[in-house]
GROMACS .gro file of C-alpha atoms in nm:
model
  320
    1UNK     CA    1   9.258 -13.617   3.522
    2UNK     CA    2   9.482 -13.794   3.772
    3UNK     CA    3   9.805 -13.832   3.560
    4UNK     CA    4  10.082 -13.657   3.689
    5UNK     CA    5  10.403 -13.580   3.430
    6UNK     CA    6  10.673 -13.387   3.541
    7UNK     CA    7  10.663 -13.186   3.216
    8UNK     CA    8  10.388 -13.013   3.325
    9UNK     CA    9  10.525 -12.849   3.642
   10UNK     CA   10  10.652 -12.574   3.424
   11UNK     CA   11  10.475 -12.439   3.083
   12UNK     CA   12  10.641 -12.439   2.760
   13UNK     CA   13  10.564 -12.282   2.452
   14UNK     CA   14  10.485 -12.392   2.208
   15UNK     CA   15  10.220 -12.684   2.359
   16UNK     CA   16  10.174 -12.968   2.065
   17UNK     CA   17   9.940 -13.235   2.089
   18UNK     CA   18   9.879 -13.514   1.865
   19UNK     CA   19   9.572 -13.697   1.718
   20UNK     CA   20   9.641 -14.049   1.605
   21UNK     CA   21   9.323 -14.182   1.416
   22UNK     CA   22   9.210 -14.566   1.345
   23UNK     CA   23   9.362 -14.720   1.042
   24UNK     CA   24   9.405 -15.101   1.142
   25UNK     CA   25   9.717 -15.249   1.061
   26UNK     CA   26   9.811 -15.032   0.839
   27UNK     CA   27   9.815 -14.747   1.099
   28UNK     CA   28  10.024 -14.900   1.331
   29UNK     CA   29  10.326 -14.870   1.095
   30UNK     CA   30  10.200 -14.592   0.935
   31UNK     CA   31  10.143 -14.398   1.309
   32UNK     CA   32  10.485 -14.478   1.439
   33UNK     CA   33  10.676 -14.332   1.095
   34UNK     CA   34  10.499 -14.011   1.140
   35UNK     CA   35  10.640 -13.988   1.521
   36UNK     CA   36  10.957 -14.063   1.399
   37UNK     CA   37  10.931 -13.786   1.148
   38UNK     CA   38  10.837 -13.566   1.405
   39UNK     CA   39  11.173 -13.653   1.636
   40UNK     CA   40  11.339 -13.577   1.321
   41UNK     CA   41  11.169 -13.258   1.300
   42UNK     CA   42  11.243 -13.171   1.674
   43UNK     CA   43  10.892 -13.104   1.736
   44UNK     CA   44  10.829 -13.261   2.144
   45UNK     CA   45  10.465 -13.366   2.179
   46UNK     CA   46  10.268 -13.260   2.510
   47UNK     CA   47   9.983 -13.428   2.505
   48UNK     CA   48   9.871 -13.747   2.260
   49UNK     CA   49   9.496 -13.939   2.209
   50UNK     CA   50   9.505 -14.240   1.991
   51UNK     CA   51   9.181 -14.466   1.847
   52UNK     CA   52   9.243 -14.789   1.803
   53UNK     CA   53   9.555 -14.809   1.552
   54UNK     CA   54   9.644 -14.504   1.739
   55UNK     CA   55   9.578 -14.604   2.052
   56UNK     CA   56   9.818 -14.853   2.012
   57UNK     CA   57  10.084 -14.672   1.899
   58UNK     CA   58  10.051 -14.348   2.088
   59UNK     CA   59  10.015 -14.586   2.440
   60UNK     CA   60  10.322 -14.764   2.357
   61UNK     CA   61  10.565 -14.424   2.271
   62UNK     CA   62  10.338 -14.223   2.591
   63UNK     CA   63  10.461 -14.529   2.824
   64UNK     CA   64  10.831 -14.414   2.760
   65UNK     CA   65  10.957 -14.687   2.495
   66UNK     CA   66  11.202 -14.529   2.245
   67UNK     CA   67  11.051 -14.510   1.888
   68UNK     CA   68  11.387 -14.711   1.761
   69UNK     CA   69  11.314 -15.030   2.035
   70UNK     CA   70  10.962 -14.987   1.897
   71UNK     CA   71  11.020 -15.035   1.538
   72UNK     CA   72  11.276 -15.302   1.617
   73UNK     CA   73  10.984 -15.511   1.776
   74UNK     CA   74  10.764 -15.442   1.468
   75UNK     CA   75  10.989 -15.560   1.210
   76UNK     CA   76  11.008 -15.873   1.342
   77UNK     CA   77  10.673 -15.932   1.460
   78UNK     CA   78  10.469 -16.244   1.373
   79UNK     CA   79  10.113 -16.284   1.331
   80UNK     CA   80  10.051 -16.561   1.609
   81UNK     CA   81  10.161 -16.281   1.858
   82UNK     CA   82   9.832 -16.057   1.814
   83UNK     CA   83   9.603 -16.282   1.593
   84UNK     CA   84   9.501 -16.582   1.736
   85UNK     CA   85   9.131 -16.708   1.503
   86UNK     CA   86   8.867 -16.944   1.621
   87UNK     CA   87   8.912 -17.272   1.445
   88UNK     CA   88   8.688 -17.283   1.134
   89UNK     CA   89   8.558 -17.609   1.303
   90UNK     CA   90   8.507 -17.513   1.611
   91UNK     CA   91   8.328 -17.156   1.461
   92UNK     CA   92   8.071 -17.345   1.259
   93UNK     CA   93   8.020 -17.633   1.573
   94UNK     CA   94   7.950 -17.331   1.784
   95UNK     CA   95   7.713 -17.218   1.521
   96UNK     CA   96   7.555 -17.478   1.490
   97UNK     CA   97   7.526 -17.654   1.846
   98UNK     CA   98   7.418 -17.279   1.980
   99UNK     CA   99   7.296 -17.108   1.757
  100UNK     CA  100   7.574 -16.879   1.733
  101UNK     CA  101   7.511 -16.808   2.108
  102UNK     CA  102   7.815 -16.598   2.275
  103UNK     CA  103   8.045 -16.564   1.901
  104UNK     CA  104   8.183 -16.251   1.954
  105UNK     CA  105   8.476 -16.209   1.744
  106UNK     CA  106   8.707 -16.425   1.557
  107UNK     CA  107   8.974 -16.398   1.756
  108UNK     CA  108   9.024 -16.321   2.111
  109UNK     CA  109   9.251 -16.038   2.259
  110UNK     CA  110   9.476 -16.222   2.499
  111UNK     CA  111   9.779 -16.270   2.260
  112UNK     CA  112   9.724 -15.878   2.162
  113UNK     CA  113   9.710 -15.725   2.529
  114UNK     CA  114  10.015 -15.955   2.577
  115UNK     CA  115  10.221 -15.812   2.256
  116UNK     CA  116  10.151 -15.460   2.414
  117UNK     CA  117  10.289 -15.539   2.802
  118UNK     CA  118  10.574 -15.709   2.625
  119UNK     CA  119  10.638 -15.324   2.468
  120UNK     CA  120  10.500 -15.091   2.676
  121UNK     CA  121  10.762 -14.940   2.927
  122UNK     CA  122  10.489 -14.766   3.193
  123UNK     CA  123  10.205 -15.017   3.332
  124UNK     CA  124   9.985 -14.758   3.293
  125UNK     CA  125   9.790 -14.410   3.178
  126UNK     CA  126   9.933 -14.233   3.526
  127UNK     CA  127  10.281 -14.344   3.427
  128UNK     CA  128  10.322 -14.173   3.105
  129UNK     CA  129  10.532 -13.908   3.004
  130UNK     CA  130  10.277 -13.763   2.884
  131UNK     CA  131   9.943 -13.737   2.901
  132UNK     CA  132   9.775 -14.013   2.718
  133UNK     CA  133   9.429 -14.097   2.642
  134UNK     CA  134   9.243 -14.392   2.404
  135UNK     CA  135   8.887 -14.382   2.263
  136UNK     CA  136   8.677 -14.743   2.300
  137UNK     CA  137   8.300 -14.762   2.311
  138UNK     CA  138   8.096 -14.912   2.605
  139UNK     CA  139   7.919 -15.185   2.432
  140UNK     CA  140   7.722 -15.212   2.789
  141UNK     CA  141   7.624 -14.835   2.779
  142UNK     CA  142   7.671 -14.757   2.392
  143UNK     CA  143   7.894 -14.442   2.528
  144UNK     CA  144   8.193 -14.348   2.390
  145UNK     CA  145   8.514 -14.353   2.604
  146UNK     CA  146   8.837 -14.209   2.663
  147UNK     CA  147   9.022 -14.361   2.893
  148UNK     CA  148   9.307 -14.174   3.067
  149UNK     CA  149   9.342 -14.408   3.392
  150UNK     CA  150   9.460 -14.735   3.449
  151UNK     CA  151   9.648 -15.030   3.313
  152UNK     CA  152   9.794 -14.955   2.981
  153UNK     CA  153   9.746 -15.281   2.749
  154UNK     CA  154   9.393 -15.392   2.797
  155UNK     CA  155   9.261 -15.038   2.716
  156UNK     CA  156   9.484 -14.997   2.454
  157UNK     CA  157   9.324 -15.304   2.331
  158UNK     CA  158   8.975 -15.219   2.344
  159UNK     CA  159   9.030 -14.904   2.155
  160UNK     CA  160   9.184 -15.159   1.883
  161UNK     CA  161   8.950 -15.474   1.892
  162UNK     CA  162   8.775 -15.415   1.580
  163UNK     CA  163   8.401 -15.610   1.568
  164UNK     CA  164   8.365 -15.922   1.452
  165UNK     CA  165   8.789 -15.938   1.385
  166UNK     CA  166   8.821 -15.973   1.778
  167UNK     CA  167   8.608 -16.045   2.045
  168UNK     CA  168   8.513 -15.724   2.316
  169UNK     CA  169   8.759 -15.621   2.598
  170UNK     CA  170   8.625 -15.685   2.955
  171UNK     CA  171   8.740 -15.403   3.206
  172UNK     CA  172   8.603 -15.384   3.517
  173UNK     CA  173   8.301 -15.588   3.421
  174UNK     CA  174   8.194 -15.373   3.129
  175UNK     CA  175   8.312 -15.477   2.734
  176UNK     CA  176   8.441 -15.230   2.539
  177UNK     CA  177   8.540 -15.264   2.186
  178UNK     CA  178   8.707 -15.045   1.873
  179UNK     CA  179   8.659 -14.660   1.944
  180UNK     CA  180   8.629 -14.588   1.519
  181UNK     CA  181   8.297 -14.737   1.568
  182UNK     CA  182   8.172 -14.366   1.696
  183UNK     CA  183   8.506 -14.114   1.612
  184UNK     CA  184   8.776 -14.190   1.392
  185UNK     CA  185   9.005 -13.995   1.625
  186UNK     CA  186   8.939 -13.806   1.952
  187UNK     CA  187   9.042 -13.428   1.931
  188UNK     CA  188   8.802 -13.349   2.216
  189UNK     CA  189   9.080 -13.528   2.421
  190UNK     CA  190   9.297 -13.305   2.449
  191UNK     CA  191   9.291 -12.967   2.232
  192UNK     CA  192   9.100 -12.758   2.488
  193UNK     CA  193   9.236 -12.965   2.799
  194UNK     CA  194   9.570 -12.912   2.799
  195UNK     CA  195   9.593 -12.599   2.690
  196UNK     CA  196   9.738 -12.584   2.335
  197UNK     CA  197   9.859 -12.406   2.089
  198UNK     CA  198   9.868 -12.680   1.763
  199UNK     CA  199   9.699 -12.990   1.755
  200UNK     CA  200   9.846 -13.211   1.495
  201UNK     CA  201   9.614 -13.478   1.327
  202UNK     CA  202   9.740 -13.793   1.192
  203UNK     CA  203   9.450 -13.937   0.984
  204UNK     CA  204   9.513 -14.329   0.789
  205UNK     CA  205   9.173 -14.438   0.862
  206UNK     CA  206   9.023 -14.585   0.525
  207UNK     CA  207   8.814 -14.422   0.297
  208UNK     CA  208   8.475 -14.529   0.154
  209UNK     CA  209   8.518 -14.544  -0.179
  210UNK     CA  210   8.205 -14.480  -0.327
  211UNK     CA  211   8.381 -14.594  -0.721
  212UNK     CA  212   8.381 -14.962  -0.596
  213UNK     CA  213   8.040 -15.115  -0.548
  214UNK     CA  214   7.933 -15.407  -0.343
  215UNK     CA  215   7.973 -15.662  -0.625
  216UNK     CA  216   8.373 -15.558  -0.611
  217UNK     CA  217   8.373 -15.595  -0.223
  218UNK     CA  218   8.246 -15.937  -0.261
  219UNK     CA  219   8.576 -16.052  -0.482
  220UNK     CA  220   8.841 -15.891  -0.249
  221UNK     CA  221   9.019 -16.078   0.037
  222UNK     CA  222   8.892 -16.038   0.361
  223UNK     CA  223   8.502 -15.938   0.247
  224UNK     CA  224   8.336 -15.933   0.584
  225UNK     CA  225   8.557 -15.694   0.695
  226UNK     CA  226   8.557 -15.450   0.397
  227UNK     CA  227   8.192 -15.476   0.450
  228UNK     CA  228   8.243 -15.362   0.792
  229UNK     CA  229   8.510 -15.070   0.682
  230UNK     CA  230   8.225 -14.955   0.469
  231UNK     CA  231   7.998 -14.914   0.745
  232UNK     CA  232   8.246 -14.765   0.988
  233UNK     CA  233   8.409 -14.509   0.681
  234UNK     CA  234   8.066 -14.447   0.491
  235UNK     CA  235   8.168 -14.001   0.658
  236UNK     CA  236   8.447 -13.847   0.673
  237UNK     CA  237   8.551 -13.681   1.029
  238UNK     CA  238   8.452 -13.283   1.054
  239UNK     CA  239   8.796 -13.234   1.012
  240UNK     CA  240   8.890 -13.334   0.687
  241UNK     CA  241   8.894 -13.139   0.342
  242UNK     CA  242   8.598 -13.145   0.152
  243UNK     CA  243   8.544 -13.514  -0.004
  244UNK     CA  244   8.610 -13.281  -0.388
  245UNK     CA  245   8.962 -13.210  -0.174
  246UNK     CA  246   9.072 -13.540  -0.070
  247UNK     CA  247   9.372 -13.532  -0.238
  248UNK     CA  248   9.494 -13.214  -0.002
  249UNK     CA  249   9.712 -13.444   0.243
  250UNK     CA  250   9.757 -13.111   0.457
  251UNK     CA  251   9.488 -12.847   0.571
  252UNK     CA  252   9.485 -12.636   0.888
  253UNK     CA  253   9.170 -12.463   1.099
  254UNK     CA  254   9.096 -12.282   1.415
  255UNK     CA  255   8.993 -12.559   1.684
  256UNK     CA  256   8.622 -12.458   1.610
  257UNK     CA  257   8.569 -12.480   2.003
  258UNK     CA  258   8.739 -12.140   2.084
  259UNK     CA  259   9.059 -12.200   2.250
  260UNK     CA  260   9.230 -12.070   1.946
  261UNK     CA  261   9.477 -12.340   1.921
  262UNK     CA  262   9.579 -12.431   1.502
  263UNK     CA  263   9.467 -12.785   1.399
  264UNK     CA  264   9.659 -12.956   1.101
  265UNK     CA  265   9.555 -13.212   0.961
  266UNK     CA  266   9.769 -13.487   0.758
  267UNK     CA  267   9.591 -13.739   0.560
  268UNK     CA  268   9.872 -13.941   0.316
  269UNK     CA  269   9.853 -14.124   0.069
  270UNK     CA  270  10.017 -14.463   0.183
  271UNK     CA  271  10.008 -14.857   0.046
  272UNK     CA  272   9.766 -15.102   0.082
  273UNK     CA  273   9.873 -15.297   0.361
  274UNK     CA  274   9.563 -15.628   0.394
  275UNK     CA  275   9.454 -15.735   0.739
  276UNK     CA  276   9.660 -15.951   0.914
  277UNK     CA  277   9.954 -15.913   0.697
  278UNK     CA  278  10.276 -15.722   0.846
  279UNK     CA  279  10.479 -15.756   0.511
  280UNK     CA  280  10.497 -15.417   0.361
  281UNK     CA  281  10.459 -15.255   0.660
  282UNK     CA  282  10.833 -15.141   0.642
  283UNK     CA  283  10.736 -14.982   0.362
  284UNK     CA  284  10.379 -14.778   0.508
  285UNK     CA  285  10.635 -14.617   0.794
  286UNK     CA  286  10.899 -14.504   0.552
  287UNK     CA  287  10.605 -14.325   0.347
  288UNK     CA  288  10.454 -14.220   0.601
  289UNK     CA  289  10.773 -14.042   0.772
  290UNK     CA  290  10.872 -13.882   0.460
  291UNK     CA  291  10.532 -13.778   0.356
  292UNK     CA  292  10.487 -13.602   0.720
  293UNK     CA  293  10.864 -13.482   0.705
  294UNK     CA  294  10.778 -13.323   0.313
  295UNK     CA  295  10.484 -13.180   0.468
  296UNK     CA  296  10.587 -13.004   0.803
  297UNK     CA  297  10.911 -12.893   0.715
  298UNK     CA  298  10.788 -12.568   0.540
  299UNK     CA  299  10.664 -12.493   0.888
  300UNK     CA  300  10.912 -12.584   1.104
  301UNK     CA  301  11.018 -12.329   1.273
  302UNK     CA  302  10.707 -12.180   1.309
  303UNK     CA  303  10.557 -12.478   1.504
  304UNK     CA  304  10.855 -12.442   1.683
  305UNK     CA  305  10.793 -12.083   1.803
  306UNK     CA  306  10.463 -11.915   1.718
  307UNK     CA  307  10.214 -12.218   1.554
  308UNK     CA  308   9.882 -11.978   1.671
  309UNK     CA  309  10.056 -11.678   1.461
  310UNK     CA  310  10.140 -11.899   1.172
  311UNK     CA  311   9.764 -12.042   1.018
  312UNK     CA  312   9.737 -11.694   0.851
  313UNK     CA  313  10.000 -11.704   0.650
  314UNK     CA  314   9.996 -12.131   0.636
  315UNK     CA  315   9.972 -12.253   0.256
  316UNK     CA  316   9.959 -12.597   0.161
  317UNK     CA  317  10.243 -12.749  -0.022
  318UNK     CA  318  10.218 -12.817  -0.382
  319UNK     CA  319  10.064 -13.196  -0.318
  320UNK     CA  320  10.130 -13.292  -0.731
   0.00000   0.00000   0.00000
């Protein structure tokens, strides 16, 4: 890893990372309300990873940019300046003159990797201050990627360029496109890396929802891509509850590759908030902070001091 962060020079303890997961638009609001709640919670992060919602939130607050500047630019930001569609004319000529030769998204990613320049305050991975890293996938190499070097924005962007919605990222002549296509969210980033002690997930990516069948899909706005959410959500990530749990929006486990740091996981239960719309997204932070504030305060002060000797004696809020 080539980043260097002056935070490191000298080891504190505790050592907190943070897992942000996928969770489209939703996620971005929902993301940034649970890092406020944990700057309300005094709880410093040391190391973050981020897939594509994530990505784009953890890159932006990594870079340096306060949380408050950041929710400023989110509450007034317009569609136009990270969704930019094909023309339905132009989609269907191109269909039909080439036989739907080179279509490979609805909309490209230019406007996007703009919006996050415009808000990131570090250019890039080795300017963070802390360590950051995003999952994509190599659509040249079908590998799955974490970047931790570079420019910030157009990595940022091909952890969040979901298929079909927009078209690949090109970096360094390879295309790389939405990490939640092979991991929702990458703890192998960073647990074991950095040396931690509590690895804090924050998990928004949909759920398949095995009640609503295919005929329902086919009524809702936006079908092709809750097709494609169905596809990308049919598992849930090893480190979730049991699908008979789901309802447990906190759960904590031993990071099962040895290191002994504690992994909690917080899965809440937020809004509905419908690709591209940003209205309501107010709303999906506020939950979202107060859900993770509710859920972290009981253990406040021991993820402040001693978060390895605290999962014996860590018991789940009453979730009712």
């Amino acid at each position: 890893m080539s980043q260097n962060h002056n935070n490191n020079a000298v080891a504190k303890y505790p050592r907190m990372g943070v897992i942000l997961s996928s969770g489209g638009g939703r996620g971005v609001y929902a993301h940034t309300g649970f890092l406020m709640a944990l700057e309300t919670l005094k709880l410093p992060v040391t190391a973050l990873a981020g897939c594509s919602a994530g990505a784009l939130v953890g890159g932006i607050v990594a870079s340096g940019t306060p949380l408050p500047d950041w929710i400023a630019a989110l509450s007034k930001v317009q569609r136009k300046e990270f969704w930019k569609p094909t023309s339905l004319s132009g989609l269907l000529w191109r269909m039909l003159r080439d036989k739907g030769r080179g279509i490979t998204g609805i909309s490209d990613t230019k406007r996007a990797i703009a919006f996050c320049r415009k808000n990131l305050r570090a250019k890039t991975f080795e300017g963070c201050q802390f360590p950051f890293y995003a999952l994509a996938i190599n659509l040249d190499s079908g590998e799955k990627i974490i970047f931790s070097e570079g420019e910030l924005a157009p990595r940022i962007m091909a952890s969040a360029a979901i298929p079909i919605v927009y078209q690949p990222v090109k970096i360094e002549g390879e295309y790389f496109c939405d990490g939640a296509v092979v991991d929702f969210a990458p703890t192998d980033a960073i647990c074991c890396l950095h040396n931690l002690d509590v690895v804090i997930v924050h998990h928004v990516s949909q759920r398949f929802d095995k009640n609503k069948s295919i005929d329902h899909v086919l009524t809702e706005p936006w079908t092709l891509l809750k097709i494609t959410d169905r596809l990308l959500y049919r598992n849930r990530p090893w480190y979730l509850s049991d699908e008979g749990a789901s309802s447990q929006r906190i759960s904590s486990q031993r990071c099962p590759c040895g290191c002994g740091a504690i992994i909690i996981v917080i899965e809440p239960e937020l809004p509905e908030l419908t690709w591209p719309m940003t209205q309501g997204g107010t709303q999906v932070l506020q939950e979202a902070q107060q859900q993770t504030i509710d859920l972290l305060a009981p253990f406040q002060t021991a993820l402040q001091t001693d978060p390895r000797g605290m999962f014996p004696k860590m018991v789940n809020p009453d979730n009712s």
